[in-house]
Amino acid sequence: MRTGACFHWISIYLLFIILVILPFLPGDYDPLSVSLSASVQLYSGLGLLTCIPAALWLYHTVKHSKIKNDDGPGKHKYYIKICLWHGRIIIPGS
């Protein structure tokens, strides 16, 4: 990934974190910050919910792949383990 793309994603993540924390900062009540925080939290939760079907879809695709490679039959098992481990880190409470 290019450096510019990494900077772009990091800035988006920082913006989302700021939008979530903004209503809890001291100061006057701001209805815009509350609604922005709620929308970011809602869409983040929906994004986490899509991780489970995406992991199952990936598992199904790799398991039933009809592509024959020279790497042998157990080539994809490491990819599945890596994806499941990252899902365990990302989804809280697992």
XYZ file of N, CA and C in Angstrom:
282
model
N 0.847 -1.173 0.000
C 0.000 0.000 0.000
C 0.895 1.238 0.000
N 0.480 2.223 -0.736
C 1.262 3.449 -0.814
C 1.175 4.233 0.490
N 2.138 5.105 0.704
C 2.174 5.925 1.912
C 0.982 6.881 1.964
N 0.601 7.429 0.838
C -0.541 8.336 0.797
C -1.833 7.643 1.182
N -1.985 6.403 0.747
C -3.190 5.653 1.094
C -3.207 5.333 2.588
N -2.060 4.997 3.157
C -1.989 4.740 4.601
C -2.352 5.993 5.386
N -1.831 7.122 4.965
C -2.166 8.383 5.631
C -3.650 8.678 5.525
N -4.235 8.399 4.379
C -5.654 8.620 4.160
C -6.487 7.772 5.116
N -6.184 6.482 5.239
C -6.949 5.606 6.134
C -6.746 5.968 7.597
N -5.539 6.322 7.972
C -5.276 6.710 9.359
C -6.039 7.988 9.703
N -6.085 8.938 8.778
C -6.824 10.179 9.048
C -8.327 9.918 9.168
N -8.865 8.988 8.387
C -10.282 8.648 8.503
C -10.565 7.995 9.845
N -9.709 7.081 10.287
C -9.890 6.444 11.586
C -9.817 7.458 12.722
N -8.874 8.382 12.643
C -8.772 9.408 13.680
C -10.003 10.318 13.693
N -10.521 10.633 12.519
C -11.743 11.437 12.443
C -12.914 10.712 13.098
N -13.041 9.418 12.844
C -14.126 8.644 13.463
C -13.969 8.595 14.976
N -12.756 8.434 15.457
C -12.519 8.408 16.905
C -12.887 9.753 17.529
N -12.516 10.828 16.869
C -12.851 12.161 17.381
C -14.361 12.366 17.390
N -15.045 11.893 16.341
C -16.497 12.055 16.287
C -17.200 11.250 17.368
N -16.657 10.104 17.745
C -17.264 9.304 18.806
C -17.045 9.960 20.163
N -15.873 10.534 20.391
C -15.528 11.113 21.693
C -16.097 12.525 21.862
N -16.396 13.206 20.778
C -16.794 14.614 20.817
C -17.948 14.939 21.772
N -19.019 14.157 21.862
C -20.101 14.536 22.798
C -19.713 14.426 24.268
N -18.669 13.686 24.570
C -18.268 13.494 25.962
C -17.245 14.511 26.439
N -16.799 15.385 25.569
C -15.864 16.437 25.954
C -16.611 17.531 26.708
N -15.935 18.219 27.638
C -16.628 19.280 28.382
C -17.002 20.450 27.464
N -18.108 21.070 27.804
C -18.576 22.218 27.022
C -20.082 22.197 26.899
N -20.598 23.094 26.082
C -22.044 23.184 25.884
C -22.566 21.964 25.132
N -23.879 21.719 25.275
C -24.540 20.622 24.572
C -24.590 20.933 23.085
N -24.178 19.978 22.277
C -24.166 20.169 20.833
C -24.927 19.010 20.183
N -26.136 19.250 19.673
C -26.903 18.142 19.090
C -26.257 17.550 17.832
N -25.496 18.348 17.102
C -24.826 17.825 15.910
C -23.771 16.789 16.281
N -23.004 17.066 17.335
C -21.971 16.107 17.724
C -22.579 14.811 18.251
N -23.728 14.903 18.927
C -24.396 13.695 19.423
C -24.891 12.850 18.258
N -25.485 13.478 17.259
C -25.992 12.714 16.114
C -24.852 12.141 15.269
N -23.769 12.890 15.108
C -22.615 12.360 14.372
C -21.994 11.182 15.110
N -21.885 11.285 16.424
C -21.335 10.194 17.218
C -22.211 8.949 17.118
N -23.523 9.153 17.191
C -24.439 8.016 17.091
C -24.356 7.346 15.722
N -24.253 8.140 14.672
C -24.192 7.549 13.329
C -22.876 6.795 13.121
N -21.766 7.333 13.618
C -20.487 6.631 13.490
C -20.519 5.322 14.276
N -21.093 5.349 15.483
C -21.173 4.132 16.282
C -22.092 3.104 15.633
N -23.200 3.555 15.058
C -24.128 2.643 14.398
C -23.469 1.975 13.193
N -22.841 2.763 12.331
C -22.221 2.194 11.138
C -20.994 1.350 11.481
N -20.301 1.668 12.543
C -19.184 0.819 12.978
C -19.694 -0.524 13.470
N -20.799 -0.502 14.212
C -21.391 -1.760 14.663
C -21.884 -2.614 13.507
N -22.501 -1.976 12.519
C -22.949 -2.720 11.339
C -21.760 -3.288 10.564
N -20.670 -2.542 10.531
C -19.469 -3.039 9.872
C -18.899 -4.256 10.569
N -18.942 -4.262 11.905
C -18.477 -5.435 12.640
C -19.396 -6.631 12.427
N -20.701 -6.373 12.292
C -21.620 -7.480 12.035
C -21.388 -8.117 10.667
N -20.912 -7.346 9.705
C -20.643 -7.916 8.388
C -19.348 -8.717 8.349
N -18.517 -8.632 9.385
C -17.281 -9.416 9.409
C -17.562 -10.906 9.501
N -18.595 -11.284 10.241
C -18.897 -12.705 10.427
C -19.345 -13.360 9.115
N -20.345 -12.796 8.402
C -20.696 -13.420 7.116
C -19.555 -13.369 6.097
N -18.747 -12.310 6.148
C -17.624 -12.219 5.214
C -16.595 -13.308 5.490
N -16.333 -13.599 6.763
C -15.398 -14.674 7.097
C -15.950 -16.030 6.666
N -17.252 -16.250 6.857
C -17.854 -17.510 6.413
C -17.826 -17.635 4.886
N -18.055 -16.528 4.209
C -18.010 -16.526 2.748
C -16.598 -16.844 2.260
N -15.599 -16.238 2.895
C -14.212 -16.511 2.539
C -13.880 -17.976 2.768
N -14.320 -18.516 3.904
C -14.060 -19.920 4.208
C -14.701 -20.823 3.163
N -15.942 -20.538 2.796
C -16.644 -21.341 1.797
C -15.952 -21.249 0.440
N -15.547 -20.062 0.060
C -14.896 -19.863 -1.238
C -13.573 -20.610 -1.313
N -12.786 -20.526 -0.262
C -11.478 -21.181 -0.269
C -11.643 -22.694 -0.174
N -12.581 -23.140 0.634
C -12.775 -24.575 0.835
C -13.276 -25.254 -0.426
N -14.132 -24.592 -1.178
C -14.719 -25.198 -2.373
C -14.114 -24.647 -3.659
N -12.894 -24.166 -3.562
C -12.235 -23.629 -4.740
C -11.865 -24.771 -5.680
N -12.109 -24.578 -6.955
C -11.810 -25.605 -7.943
C -10.488 -25.341 -8.661
N -9.770 -24.346 -8.198
C -8.487 -24.003 -8.826
C -7.426 -24.967 -8.313
N -6.693 -25.565 -9.226
C -5.622 -26.489 -8.858
C -4.289 -25.755 -8.953
N -3.566 -25.731 -7.861
C -2.260 -25.077 -7.822
C -1.187 -26.116 -7.545
N 0.041 -25.725 -7.736
C 1.169 -26.612 -7.464
C 1.565 -26.612 -5.999
N 0.900 -25.804 -5.183
C 1.288 -25.675 -3.783
C 0.765 -26.806 -2.907
N -0.090 -27.649 -3.419
C -0.606 -28.765 -2.633
C -1.980 -28.478 -2.077
N -2.602 -29.513 -1.504
C -3.987 -29.355 -1.051
C -4.148 -28.526 0.218
N -3.144 -28.428 1.069
C -3.286 -27.714 2.334
C -2.807 -26.283 2.299
N -2.724 -25.715 1.109
C -2.162 -24.374 0.958
C -3.011 -23.307 1.644
N -4.336 -23.417 1.555
C -5.223 -22.357 2.034
C -5.464 -22.391 3.531
N -5.045 -23.426 4.223
C -5.383 -23.510 5.639
C -4.714 -22.395 6.441
N -3.560 -21.924 6.006
C -2.898 -20.839 6.724
C -3.633 -19.517 6.525
N -4.201 -19.301 5.329
C -4.967 -18.085 5.092
C -6.208 -18.052 5.968
N -6.871 -19.187 6.112
C -8.066 -19.258 6.960
C -7.695 -18.960 8.406
N -6.605 -19.544 8.888
C -6.193 -19.310 10.270
C -5.852 -17.849 10.509
N -5.187 -17.221 9.564
C -4.835 -15.803 9.707
C -6.096 -14.942 9.737
N -7.055 -15.201 8.842
C -8.292 -14.418 8.815
C -9.088 -14.605 10.093
N -9.177 -15.833 10.587
C -9.913 -16.071 11.818
C -9.227 -15.415 13.004
N -7.892 -15.413 13.031
C -7.177 -14.771 14.132
C -7.417 -13.264 14.116
N -7.386 -12.646 12.939
C -7.651 -11.210 12.857
C -9.090 -10.892 13.245
N -10.030 -11.751 12.880
C -11.414 -11.563 13.304
C -11.557 -11.641 14.806
N -10.783 -12.500 15.432
C -10.807 -12.623 16.892
C -10.257 -11.351 17.550
N -9.270 -10.752 16.936
C -8.692 -9.523 17.495
C -9.665 -8.354 17.298
N -10.301 -8.274 16.140
C -11.143 -7.118 15.812
C -12.461 -7.147 16.586
N -13.113 -8.312 16.636
C -14.424 -8.382 17.268
C -14.253 -8.511 18.762
N -14.719 -7.521 19.534
C -14.529 -7.587 20.983
C -15.387 -8.681 21.609
N -14.876 -9.280 22.654
C -15.607 -10.291 23.381
C -15.412 -11.698 22.861
N -14.562 -11.871 21.824
C -14.365 -13.240 21.342
C -13.175 -13.867 22.028
